[in-house]
Amino acid sequence: MTDTPLRIGIAGLGTVGAATLGYLTGENARIAARAGRALRVDAVVARDRTKDRGVDMASLRWFDDPIAMASDEGVDLYVELMGGADGVAKASVEAALAAGKPVVTANKALLAHHGAALAELAERTPGASLHYEAAVAGGIPAVKALREGLAGNGVTRVSGILNGTCNYILTEMAGTGAAFGDVLAEAQRLGYAEADPTADVGGFDAAHKLAIMAAIAFGRRIDFDGVRIEGIESVAAEDIVAARDMGYVIRLLGVAERGAAGVSQRLRPCLTPAESPLGKIAGVTNAVMLEGDAVGATILTGPGAGGGPTASAVLADIVDVARGNTPPTFGVAAAALTPADDGANDADRGAFYLRVMLEDRPGTLAEVAAALGRSGISIHRMRQHDHADGAAPVTIVTHACDLAEIEAAKERIAALDVCTASPVSMRIVES
Ligand code: NAP
Ligand code: HSE
């Protein structure tokens, strides 16, 4: 055990920061024993100095400026838990790395947008390193599993349920029939949701995590702009019921995989069998499925959000820094990461679920069937749901077709006089 303490500065004392500080003070001896080195929180910064954080901070140096704390000579390790892709989070992380310090962050937005540049800065600056276990799937050690545990594999696919707030909303809506807004408010109260919850329900938060995992899995420069993103805002109660009647549940799935056209990255609500590994994931739980040529398929599940679980991942990175474990940020040297593939997202073939709202009068179904036929799509199942007024929701499951065919069919159907709302489609993913 090294007696020279690792002096830690924590920026951000919200859900994650306060929990991290609580463990580092309350469980210091246990964590330091694992680290093999004394750990001392030396300095903190947040916006409001008067706020009660549930931890005695009398002995800690308070900073008003995160960049000043990141650059301070008394801070050996900078822990960034404020959030935000740009602004002070980015500037302070850059300051710490440029000063040759290790950085631990939970900030997936920062990594997704600037991960390649930050990794290059970390790897060319002696003493600097970048650690971000908490940025992917909260308490699940997904980064370590992929980067270290599967280092010998040619990874073929990474997928999963990567946003606790959305999974909580989808399972609560299905289980209780509660309205979307009420369930989202509860997720915010429980500390699952981002400061701006549109990052959750719009799919962006999960897409950040998918882009990070895809960079590690496929040794590519991180490519957030290359993720095809669709959130859960268009998922309606009737979709959840229709899916359930067919043995499926709706989950916001992230999938990055290597195909003939390159590496695709898609984040979208999908129908998946209720009894499949991902279909069984309920509530705020996240799941990460990693598939490699040597190992086959592995799945990790656990809490993807909240103070304690996310602090667990932050603490693991702090222990790594104290031990001197500093693997390349994305698993291979930043300079060796390959460029992203263009166009791979379009090569998407499988069965789709389609919901269309139609005027309830003779001949409407025939018009929809004709539009599907003209788009080259064969119908596997079709059902008209109960309805009280003039518009009838019709749900359709197709045989395998191309994404481009579904998009063309939706355009044709939307243009029909009998169609009263934009058609909604979701991919059916059987595994
Ligand atoms: P949060 O509860 O909103 O806390 C943010 C903290 O940062 C607050 O203490 C705030 O200060 C401080 N802060 C914000 N802007 C600042 C500024 N300009 N200068 C100084 N301090 C500033 O956020 P969180 O949920 O803990 O999330 C923190 C990070 O962890 C984010 O990157 C998030 O994406 C990531 N993350 C969160 C979770 C989760 O479950 N919450 C899970 C995984 C990753 P005040 O308290 O004084 O306002
Ligand atoms: N808002 C995120 C979620 C926090 O709900 O999963 C964890 O990244």
Coordinates of C-alpha atoms and ligand atoms in Angstrom, one line a residue:
M1 CA 0.0 0.0 0.0
T2 CA 1.4 3.4 -1.1
D3 CA 1.1 6.0 1.6
T4 CA 1.3 9.0 -0.8
P5 CA -2.4 9.7 -1.3
L6 CA -4.0 10.1 -4.6
R7 CA -5.6 13.6 -4.3
I8 CA -8.9 13.7 -6.0
G9 CA -10.9 16.7 -7.2
I10 CA -14.6 16.1 -7.9
A11 CA -16.5 18.5 -10.2
G12 CA -20.2 18.1 -9.8
L13 CA -22.0 17.1 -6.7
G14 CA -25.4 16.1 -8.0
T15 CA -26.9 12.6 -8.2
V16 CA -23.6 11.0 -9.2
G17 CA -21.1 13.3 -7.7
A18 CA -22.7 13.3 -4.2
A19 CA -22.9 9.5 -4.2
T20 CA -19.3 9.2 -5.3
L21 CA -18.2 11.6 -2.6
G22 CA -20.3 9.7 -0.1
Y23 CA -18.6 6.4 -0.9
L24 CA -15.1 7.9 -1.0
T25 CA -15.5 9.3 2.4
G26 CA -17.7 6.7 4.1
E27 CA -16.0 3.6 2.6
N28 CA -12.5 5.1 2.2
A29 CA -10.5 2.4 3.9
R30 CA -12.1 -0.5 1.9
I31 CA -11.8 1.2 -1.4
A32 CA -8.2 2.4 -0.7
A33 CA -7.2 -1.2 0.2
R34 CA -8.4 -2.3 -3.2
A35 CA -6.6 0.6 -4.9
G36 CA -3.4 -0.2 -3.0
R37 CA -3.0 3.5 -2.3
A38 CA -4.5 6.1 0.1
L39 CA -7.3 8.0 -1.6
R40 CA -8.2 11.5 -0.5
V41 CA -10.9 13.8 -1.8
D42 CA -9.1 17.1 -1.7
A43 CA -11.3 19.5 -3.6
V44 CA -14.8 19.9 -4.9
V45 CA -16.7 22.2 -7.2
A46 CA -20.4 22.7 -7.9
R47 CA -22.6 25.7 -8.7
D48 CA -24.2 26.2 -5.3
R49 CA -21.9 26.2 -2.3
T50 CA -24.8 26.4 0.2
K51 CA -26.6 23.2 -1.0
D52 CA -26.6 20.3 1.5
R53 CA -24.9 17.3 -0.3
G54 CA -25.4 14.9 2.6
V55 CA -21.7 14.7 3.3
D56 CA -19.5 16.8 5.6
M57 CA -17.4 18.9 3.3
A58 CA -15.7 21.1 5.9
S59 CA -12.2 19.7 5.2
L60 CA -12.5 19.9 1.4
R61 CA -11.2 22.8 -0.7
W62 CA -14.1 24.5 -2.5
F63 CA -13.6 25.9 -6.0
D64 CA -16.0 28.0 -7.9
D65 CA -14.3 27.3 -11.2
P66 CA -14.0 23.6 -12.5
I67 CA -11.1 24.6 -14.8
A68 CA -9.1 26.1 -11.9
M69 CA -9.7 22.9 -9.9
A70 CA -8.7 20.7 -12.9
S71 CA -5.4 22.6 -13.2
D72 CA -4.7 23.0 -9.5
E73 CA -1.4 21.4 -8.4
G74 CA -3.0 19.9 -5.3
V75 CA -5.3 17.8 -7.5
D76 CA -3.8 14.5 -8.9
L77 CA -7.0 13.1 -10.4
Y78 CA -9.8 15.1 -11.9
V79 CA -13.3 13.6 -11.7
E80 CA -15.8 15.3 -14.0
L81 CA -19.4 14.7 -13.0
M82 CA -21.2 17.8 -14.2
G83 CA -22.4 16.7 -17.6
G84 CA -22.7 18.5 -20.9
A85 CA -21.0 17.8 -24.2
D86 CA -19.3 21.2 -24.3
G87 CA -18.8 24.2 -22.1
V88 CA -17.0 23.9 -18.8
A89 CA -17.1 20.0 -18.8
K90 CA -15.1 19.8 -22.0
A91 CA -12.8 22.7 -21.1
S92 CA -12.0 21.4 -17.6
V93 CA -11.3 17.8 -18.9
E94 CA -9.0 19.3 -21.6
A95 CA -7.3 21.4 -18.9
A96 CA -6.7 18.3 -16.7
L97 CA -5.4 16.2 -19.6
A98 CA -3.2 18.9 -20.9
A99 CA -1.7 19.2 -17.4
G100 CA -0.8 15.5 -17.6
K101 CA -3.5 14.3 -15.2
P102 CA -5.8 11.3 -15.3
V103 CA -9.5 12.1 -15.8
V104 CA -12.5 10.0 -14.7
T105 CA -15.8 11.1 -16.2
A106 CA -19.4 9.8 -16.4
N107 CA -20.1 12.1 -19.3
K108 CA -21.3 10.1 -22.3
A109 CA -22.3 13.2 -24.2
L110 CA -18.7 14.6 -24.0
L111 CA -17.2 11.3 -25.0
A112 CA -19.6 10.7 -27.9
H113 CA -19.0 14.2 -29.4
H114 CA -15.3 14.7 -28.5
G115 CA -14.0 11.2 -27.5
A116 CA -11.5 10.9 -30.4
A117 CA -9.9 14.2 -29.8
L118 CA -9.8 13.7 -26.0
A119 CA -8.3 10.2 -26.4
E120 CA -5.6 11.7 -28.7
L121 CA -4.8 14.4 -26.1
A122 CA -4.7 11.9 -23.3
E123 CA -2.4 9.5 -25.2
R124 CA 0.1 12.1 -26.3
T125 CA 0.3 13.8 -22.9
P126 CA 2.6 12.0 -20.4
G127 CA 0.7 11.2 -17.2
A128 CA -2.8 11.8 -18.7
S129 CA -5.4 9.1 -19.2
L130 CA -9.2 9.1 -19.8
H131 CA -11.5 6.7 -17.9
Y132 CA -15.3 6.6 -18.5
E133 CA -16.8 3.3 -17.2
A134 CA -19.8 5.2 -15.8
A135 CA -20.6 6.7 -19.2
V136 CA -22.0 3.4 -20.6
A137 CA -24.9 1.6 -18.8
G138 CA -24.4 3.1 -15.4
G139 CA -23.4 0.4 -12.9
I140 CA -22.8 -2.3 -15.5
P141 CA -19.0 -2.7 -16.1
A142 CA -19.6 -2.7 -19.9
V143 CA -16.5 -0.8 -20.9
K144 CA -14.2 -3.1 -19.0
A145 CA -16.0 -6.2 -20.3
L146 CA -15.7 -5.1 -23.9
R147 CA -12.3 -3.4 -23.9
E148 CA -10.4 -5.8 -21.5
G149 CA -12.5 -8.9 -21.1
L150 CA -13.1 -9.4 -24.8
A151 CA -9.8 -8.0 -26.0
G152 CA -9.0 -11.3 -27.8
N153 CA -12.3 -11.4 -29.8
G154 CA -13.3 -10.1 -33.2
V155 CA -16.5 -8.4 -32.0
T156 CA -19.4 -8.9 -34.4
R157 CA -22.2 -7.1 -32.6
V158 CA -22.9 -5.0 -29.5
S159 CA -26.5 -4.4 -28.5
G160 CA -28.6 -3.6 -25.6
I161 CA -31.0 -1.6 -23.6
L162 CA -28.9 1.5 -22.8
N163 CA -31.3 4.0 -21.3
G164 CA -32.9 3.3 -17.9
T165 CA -35.4 6.1 -18.2
C166 CA -36.8 4.8 -21.4
N167 CA -36.9 1.2 -20.3
Y168 CA -38.6 2.4 -17.1
I169 CA -41.2 4.4 -19.1
L170 CA -41.9 1.5 -21.5
T171 CA -42.3 -1.1 -18.8
E172 CA -44.4 1.1 -16.5
M173 CA -46.7 2.1 -19.4
A174 CA -47.1 -1.6 -20.3
G175 CA -47.5 -2.8 -16.7
T176 CA -49.8 0.0 -15.3
G177 CA -51.2 1.7 -18.3
A178 CA -49.9 5.0 -16.8
A179 CA -49.5 8.0 -19.1
F180 CA -46.1 8.7 -20.7
G181 CA -45.7 12.1 -18.9
D182 CA -46.5 10.8 -15.5
V183 CA -44.0 8.0 -15.8
L184 CA -41.3 10.3 -17.1
A185 CA -41.9 12.7 -14.1
E186 CA -41.4 9.7 -11.7
A187 CA -38.1 8.8 -13.5
Q188 CA -36.9 12.4 -13.1
R189 CA -37.8 12.3 -9.4
L190 CA -35.8 9.1 -9.0
G191 CA -32.7 10.6 -10.5
Y192 CA -32.7 8.4 -13.6
A193 CA -33.4 11.1 -16.2
E194 CA -30.8 13.5 -17.7
A195 CA -31.1 17.2 -16.8
D196 CA -32.9 17.6 -20.2
P197 CA -35.0 14.4 -20.4
T198 CA -35.4 14.8 -24.2
A199 CA -31.9 13.4 -24.3
D200 CA -33.4 10.2 -22.8
V201 CA -36.8 9.9 -24.6
G202 CA -35.3 11.2 -27.9
G203 CA -32.8 8.3 -27.9
F204 CA -29.7 10.6 -27.8
D205 CA -28.4 9.5 -24.4
A206 CA -28.6 5.8 -25.4
A207 CA -27.0 6.7 -28.8
H208 CA -24.1 8.3 -27.0
K209 CA -23.5 5.0 -25.2
L210 CA -23.9 3.0 -28.4
A211 CA -21.4 5.2 -30.2
I212 CA -18.9 4.7 -27.4
M213 CA -19.3 0.9 -27.4
A214 CA -19.1 0.7 -31.2
A215 CA -15.8 2.6 -31.1
I216 CA -14.3 0.1 -28.6
A217 CA -15.9 -2.9 -30.3
F218 CA -14.8 -2.2 -33.8
G219 CA -11.7 -0.1 -33.2
R220 CA -13.2 2.9 -35.0
R221 CA -13.1 6.6 -34.4
I222 CA -16.2 7.4 -32.4
D223 CA -19.0 8.4 -34.8
F224 CA -22.0 9.7 -32.9
D225 CA -23.3 11.4 -36.1
G226 CA -23.4 8.1 -37.8
V227 CA -25.9 6.6 -35.3
R228 CA -29.4 6.4 -36.8
I229 CA -31.5 7.6 -33.9
E230 CA -35.2 7.3 -33.1
G231 CA -36.7 7.9 -29.7
I232 CA -39.7 6.5 -27.9
E233 CA -42.0 9.6 -28.4
S234 CA -43.9 7.9 -31.2
V235 CA -44.6 4.7 -29.2
A236 CA -48.3 4.8 -28.3
A237 CA -50.4 2.7 -25.9
E238 CA -51.9 0.8 -28.8
D239 CA -48.5 -0.3 -30.0
I240 CA -47.7 -1.7 -26.6
V241 CA -51.0 -3.6 -26.5
A242 CA -50.6 -4.8 -30.1
A243 CA -47.0 -6.0 -29.4
R244 CA -48.2 -7.8 -26.2
D245 CA -51.0 -9.6 -28.1
M246 CA -48.3 -11.0 -30.5
G247 CA -45.9 -12.1 -27.7
Y248 CA -43.6 -9.1 -28.0
V249 CA -42.6 -6.1 -25.8
I250 CA -41.3 -2.8 -27.1
R251 CA -37.8 -1.9 -26.0
L252 CA -35.5 0.9 -27.1
L253 CA -32.6 -1.1 -28.5
G254 CA -29.2 0.0 -29.6
V255 CA -27.4 -2.3 -32.1
A256 CA -24.0 -1.8 -33.6
E257 CA -22.9 -4.6 -35.9
R258 CA -20.5 -5.4 -38.6
G259 CA -22.1 -6.4 -41.9
A260 CA -21.2 -6.6 -45.5
A261 CA -21.6 -2.8 -45.9
G262 CA -19.5 -2.0 -42.9
V263 CA -20.4 -1.2 -39.2
S264 CA -24.0 0.0 -38.7
Q265 CA -25.2 1.8 -35.6
R266 CA -28.9 2.0 -34.9
L267 CA -30.8 3.1 -31.9
R268 CA -34.6 2.8 -32.1
P269 CA -37.7 1.3 -30.4
C270 CA -38.1 -2.3 -31.6
L271 CA -40.5 -5.2 -30.9
T272 CA -38.6 -8.1 -29.3
P273 CA -40.0 -11.4 -27.9
A274 CA -41.2 -10.9 -24.3
E275 CA -39.3 -14.0 -23.3
S276 CA -36.0 -13.1 -25.1
P277 CA -33.0 -11.9 -22.9
L278 CA -33.6 -8.3 -23.8
G279 CA -37.4 -8.6 -23.7
K280 CA -37.2 -9.7 -20.1
I281 CA -35.3 -6.6 -19.0
A282 CA -37.7 -4.4 -17.0
G283 CA -37.7 -1.0 -15.3
V284 CA -34.5 1.1 -15.0
T285 CA -32.3 -2.0 -15.6
N286 CA -29.9 -1.9 -18.6
A287 CA -28.6 -4.8 -20.5
V288 CA -25.5 -5.1 -22.7
M289 CA -25.1 -8.0 -25.1
L290 CA -21.6 -8.5 -26.5
E291 CA -21.0 -11.0 -29.3
G292 CA -17.5 -12.1 -30.4
D293 CA -16.0 -14.7 -32.6
A294 CA -14.3 -16.6 -29.8
V295 CA -16.7 -16.2 -26.9
G296 CA -20.1 -16.3 -28.7
A297 CA -22.8 -14.2 -26.9
T298 CA -22.5 -12.7 -23.4
I299 CA -25.0 -10.6 -21.6
L300 CA -24.6 -8.2 -18.7
T301 CA -27.5 -6.7 -16.9
G302 CA -27.8 -4.3 -14.0
P303 CA -28.9 -0.8 -12.9
G304 CA -28.1 1.7 -15.7
A305 CA -28.8 4.9 -13.8
G306 CA -29.0 6.4 -10.3
G307 CA -26.4 7.7 -7.9
G308 CA -25.2 4.5 -6.3
P309 CA -24.8 2.4 -9.5
T310 CA -23.1 5.2 -11.4
A311 CA -20.8 5.9 -8.5
S312 CA -19.9 2.2 -8.5
A313 CA -18.5 2.6 -12.0
V314 CA -16.8 5.9 -11.2
L315 CA -15.1 4.3 -8.2
A316 CA -13.9 1.4 -10.3
D317 CA -12.1 4.0 -12.6
I318 CA -10.6 5.7 -9.6
V319 CA -9.3 2.4 -8.3
D320 CA -7.8 1.8 -11.8
V321 CA -6.1 5.2 -11.8
A322 CA -4.7 4.5 -8.3
R323 CA -3.4 1.1 -9.5
G324 CA -1.8 2.6 -12.6
N325 CA -4.1 0.7 -15.0
T326 CA -4.4 2.9 -18.0
P327 CA -5.4 1.0 -21.1
P328 CA -5.8 2.8 -24.4
T329 CA -8.9 4.9 -24.2
F330 CA -10.9 2.9 -26.8
G331 CA -8.9 -0.3 -26.6
V332 CA -6.3 0.5 -29.4
A333 CA -4.1 3.5 -29.7
A334 CA -6.2 6.6 -30.6
A335 CA -4.1 7.1 -33.8
A336 CA -4.9 3.6 -34.9
L337 CA -8.7 4.0 -34.8
T338 CA -10.2 3.5 -38.2
P339 CA -12.6 6.0 -39.9
A340 CA -16.3 5.4 -39.8
D341 CA -18.2 3.6 -42.5
D342 CA -20.8 5.5 -44.5
G343 CA -24.1 4.0 -45.6
A344 CA -24.0 0.8 -43.5
N345 CA -27.2 1.8 -41.6
D346 CA -29.3 1.6 -44.8
A347 CA -28.5 -2.1 -45.3
D348 CA -31.3 -3.2 -42.9
R349 CA -33.5 -6.1 -43.7
G350 CA -36.0 -7.9 -41.4
A351 CA -39.7 -8.0 -40.4
F352 CA -41.3 -4.7 -39.4
Y353 CA -44.4 -3.7 -37.4
L354 CA -46.5 -1.0 -38.9
R355 CA -49.3 1.0 -37.4
V356 CA -51.6 3.1 -39.7
M357 CA -54.6 5.2 -38.8
L358 CA -57.3 4.8 -41.4
E359 CA -60.8 6.2 -42.0
D360 CA -63.3 3.6 -41.2
R361 CA -65.0 3.1 -44.5
P362 CA -65.1 0.4 -47.2
G363 CA -62.0 -0.3 -49.3
T364 CA -59.4 1.4 -47.0
L365 CA -57.6 -1.8 -46.1
A366 CA -57.3 -2.7 -49.7
E367 CA -55.7 0.6 -50.4
V368 CA -53.1 0.0 -47.7
A369 CA -52.4 -3.6 -48.9
A370 CA -52.0 -2.2 -52.4
A371 CA -49.5 0.4 -51.2
L372 CA -47.5 -2.3 -49.4
G373 CA -47.6 -4.5 -52.5
R374 CA -46.4 -1.7 -54.7
S375 CA -43.4 -1.2 -52.3
G376 CA -42.5 -4.9 -52.6
I377 CA -43.7 -5.8 -49.1
S378 CA -45.6 -9.0 -48.2
I379 CA -48.0 -8.9 -45.2
H380 CA -47.4 -11.6 -42.6
R381 CA -50.2 -10.5 -40.1
M382 CA -52.8 -7.7 -40.1
R383 CA -55.3 -6.6 -37.4
Q384 CA -57.8 -3.8 -37.0
H385 CA -58.2 -2.8 -33.4
D386 CA -61.3 -1.8 -31.6
H387 CA -62.2 1.9 -32.1
A388 CA -64.8 4.3 -31.0
D389 CA -64.6 7.1 -33.5
G390 CA -64.1 7.4 -37.3
A391 CA -60.4 6.4 -37.4
A392 CA -59.4 2.8 -37.1
P393 CA -55.8 1.8 -36.0
V394 CA -54.6 -1.0 -38.1
T395 CA -51.5 -2.9 -37.2
I396 CA -49.5 -5.0 -39.7
V397 CA -46.5 -7.3 -39.4
T398 CA -44.5 -7.7 -42.6
H399 CA -42.4 -10.5 -43.9
A400 CA -38.7 -9.7 -44.1
C401 CA -38.2 -6.6 -46.2
D402 CA -35.7 -3.8 -46.6
L403 CA -35.8 -0.6 -44.5
A404 CA -36.0 1.3 -47.8
E405 CA -39.1 -0.6 -48.8
I406 CA -40.8 0.2 -45.5
E407 CA -39.9 3.9 -45.8
A408 CA -41.4 3.9 -49.3
A409 CA -44.5 2.1 -48.2
K410 CA -45.0 4.6 -45.3
E411 CA -44.8 7.5 -47.8
R412 CA -47.3 5.8 -50.1
I413 CA -49.7 5.1 -47.2
A414 CA -49.4 8.7 -45.8
A415 CA -50.3 10.0 -49.2
L416 CA -53.6 8.1 -49.3
D417 CA -56.8 10.1 -48.6
V418 CA -58.0 7.4 -46.1
C419 CA -54.9 7.8 -43.9
T420 CA -55.5 10.1 -41.0
A421 CA -52.0 10.2 -39.3
S422 CA -48.4 9.5 -40.2
P423 CA -47.8 5.7 -40.2
V424 CA -45.4 4.4 -37.5
S425 CA -43.0 1.5 -38.0
M426 CA -40.8 -0.5 -35.7
R427 CA -38.3 -3.2 -36.5
I428 CA -38.9 -6.6 -35.1
V429 CA -35.7 -8.0 -33.5
E430 CA -36.0 -11.7 -32.6
S431 CA -32.9 -12.0 -30.4
Ligands
NAP1 P1 -26.9 16.4 -11.8 O1 -27.6 15.7 -10.7 O2 -27.6 17.4 -12.6 O3 -25.6 17.1 -11.2 C1 -24.7 18.0 -11.9 C2 -23.8 18.6 -10.9 O4 -22.9 19.4 -11.7 C3 -24.4 19.5 -9.9 O5 -23.8 19.3 -8.6 C4 -24.2 20.9 -10.4 O6 -24.0 21.9 -9.3 C5 -22.8 20.7 -11.1 N1 -22.6 21.7 -12.1 C6 -23.3 21.8 -13.3 N2 -22.8 22.8 -14.0 C7 -21.7 23.3 -13.3 C8 -20.8 24.4 -13.6 N3 -20.9 25.1 -14.7 N4 -19.9 24.6 -12.6 C9 -19.8 23.8 -11.5 N5 -20.7 22.8 -11.3 C10 -21.6 22.6 -12.2 O7 -26.3 15.4 -12.8 P2 -26.0 13.8 -12.6 O8 -27.2 13.1 -12.9 O9 -25.2 13.6 -11.4 O10 -25.0 13.5 -13.9 C11 -23.7 13.9 -13.9 C12 -23.0 13.2 -15.1 O11 -23.1 11.8 -15.0 C13 -23.6 13.6 -16.5 O12 -22.6 13.6 -17.4 C14 -24.5 12.4 -16.7 O13 -24.8 12.2 -18.1 C15 -23.7 11.3 -16.1 N6 -24.5 10.1 -15.7 C16 -25.5 10.2 -14.9 C17 -26.2 9.1 -14.5 C18 -27.4 9.2 -13.6 O14 -28.1 8.2 -13.3 N7 -27.8 10.3 -13.1 C19 -25.8 7.8 -14.9 C20 -24.7 7.7 -15.8 C21 -24.0 8.9 -16.1 P3 -25.2 22.2 -8.3 O15 -25.5 21.0 -7.6 O16 -24.6 23.3 -7.4 O17 -26.3 22.7 -9.2
HSE2 N1 -30.5 9.2 -18.0 C1 -29.7 8.0 -18.2 C2 -30.6 6.8 -18.2 C3 -28.8 7.9 -17.0 O1 -31.8 7.0 -17.9 O2 -30.2 5.7 -18.5 C4 -27.7 6.9 -17.2 O3 -26.9 7.1 -18.3

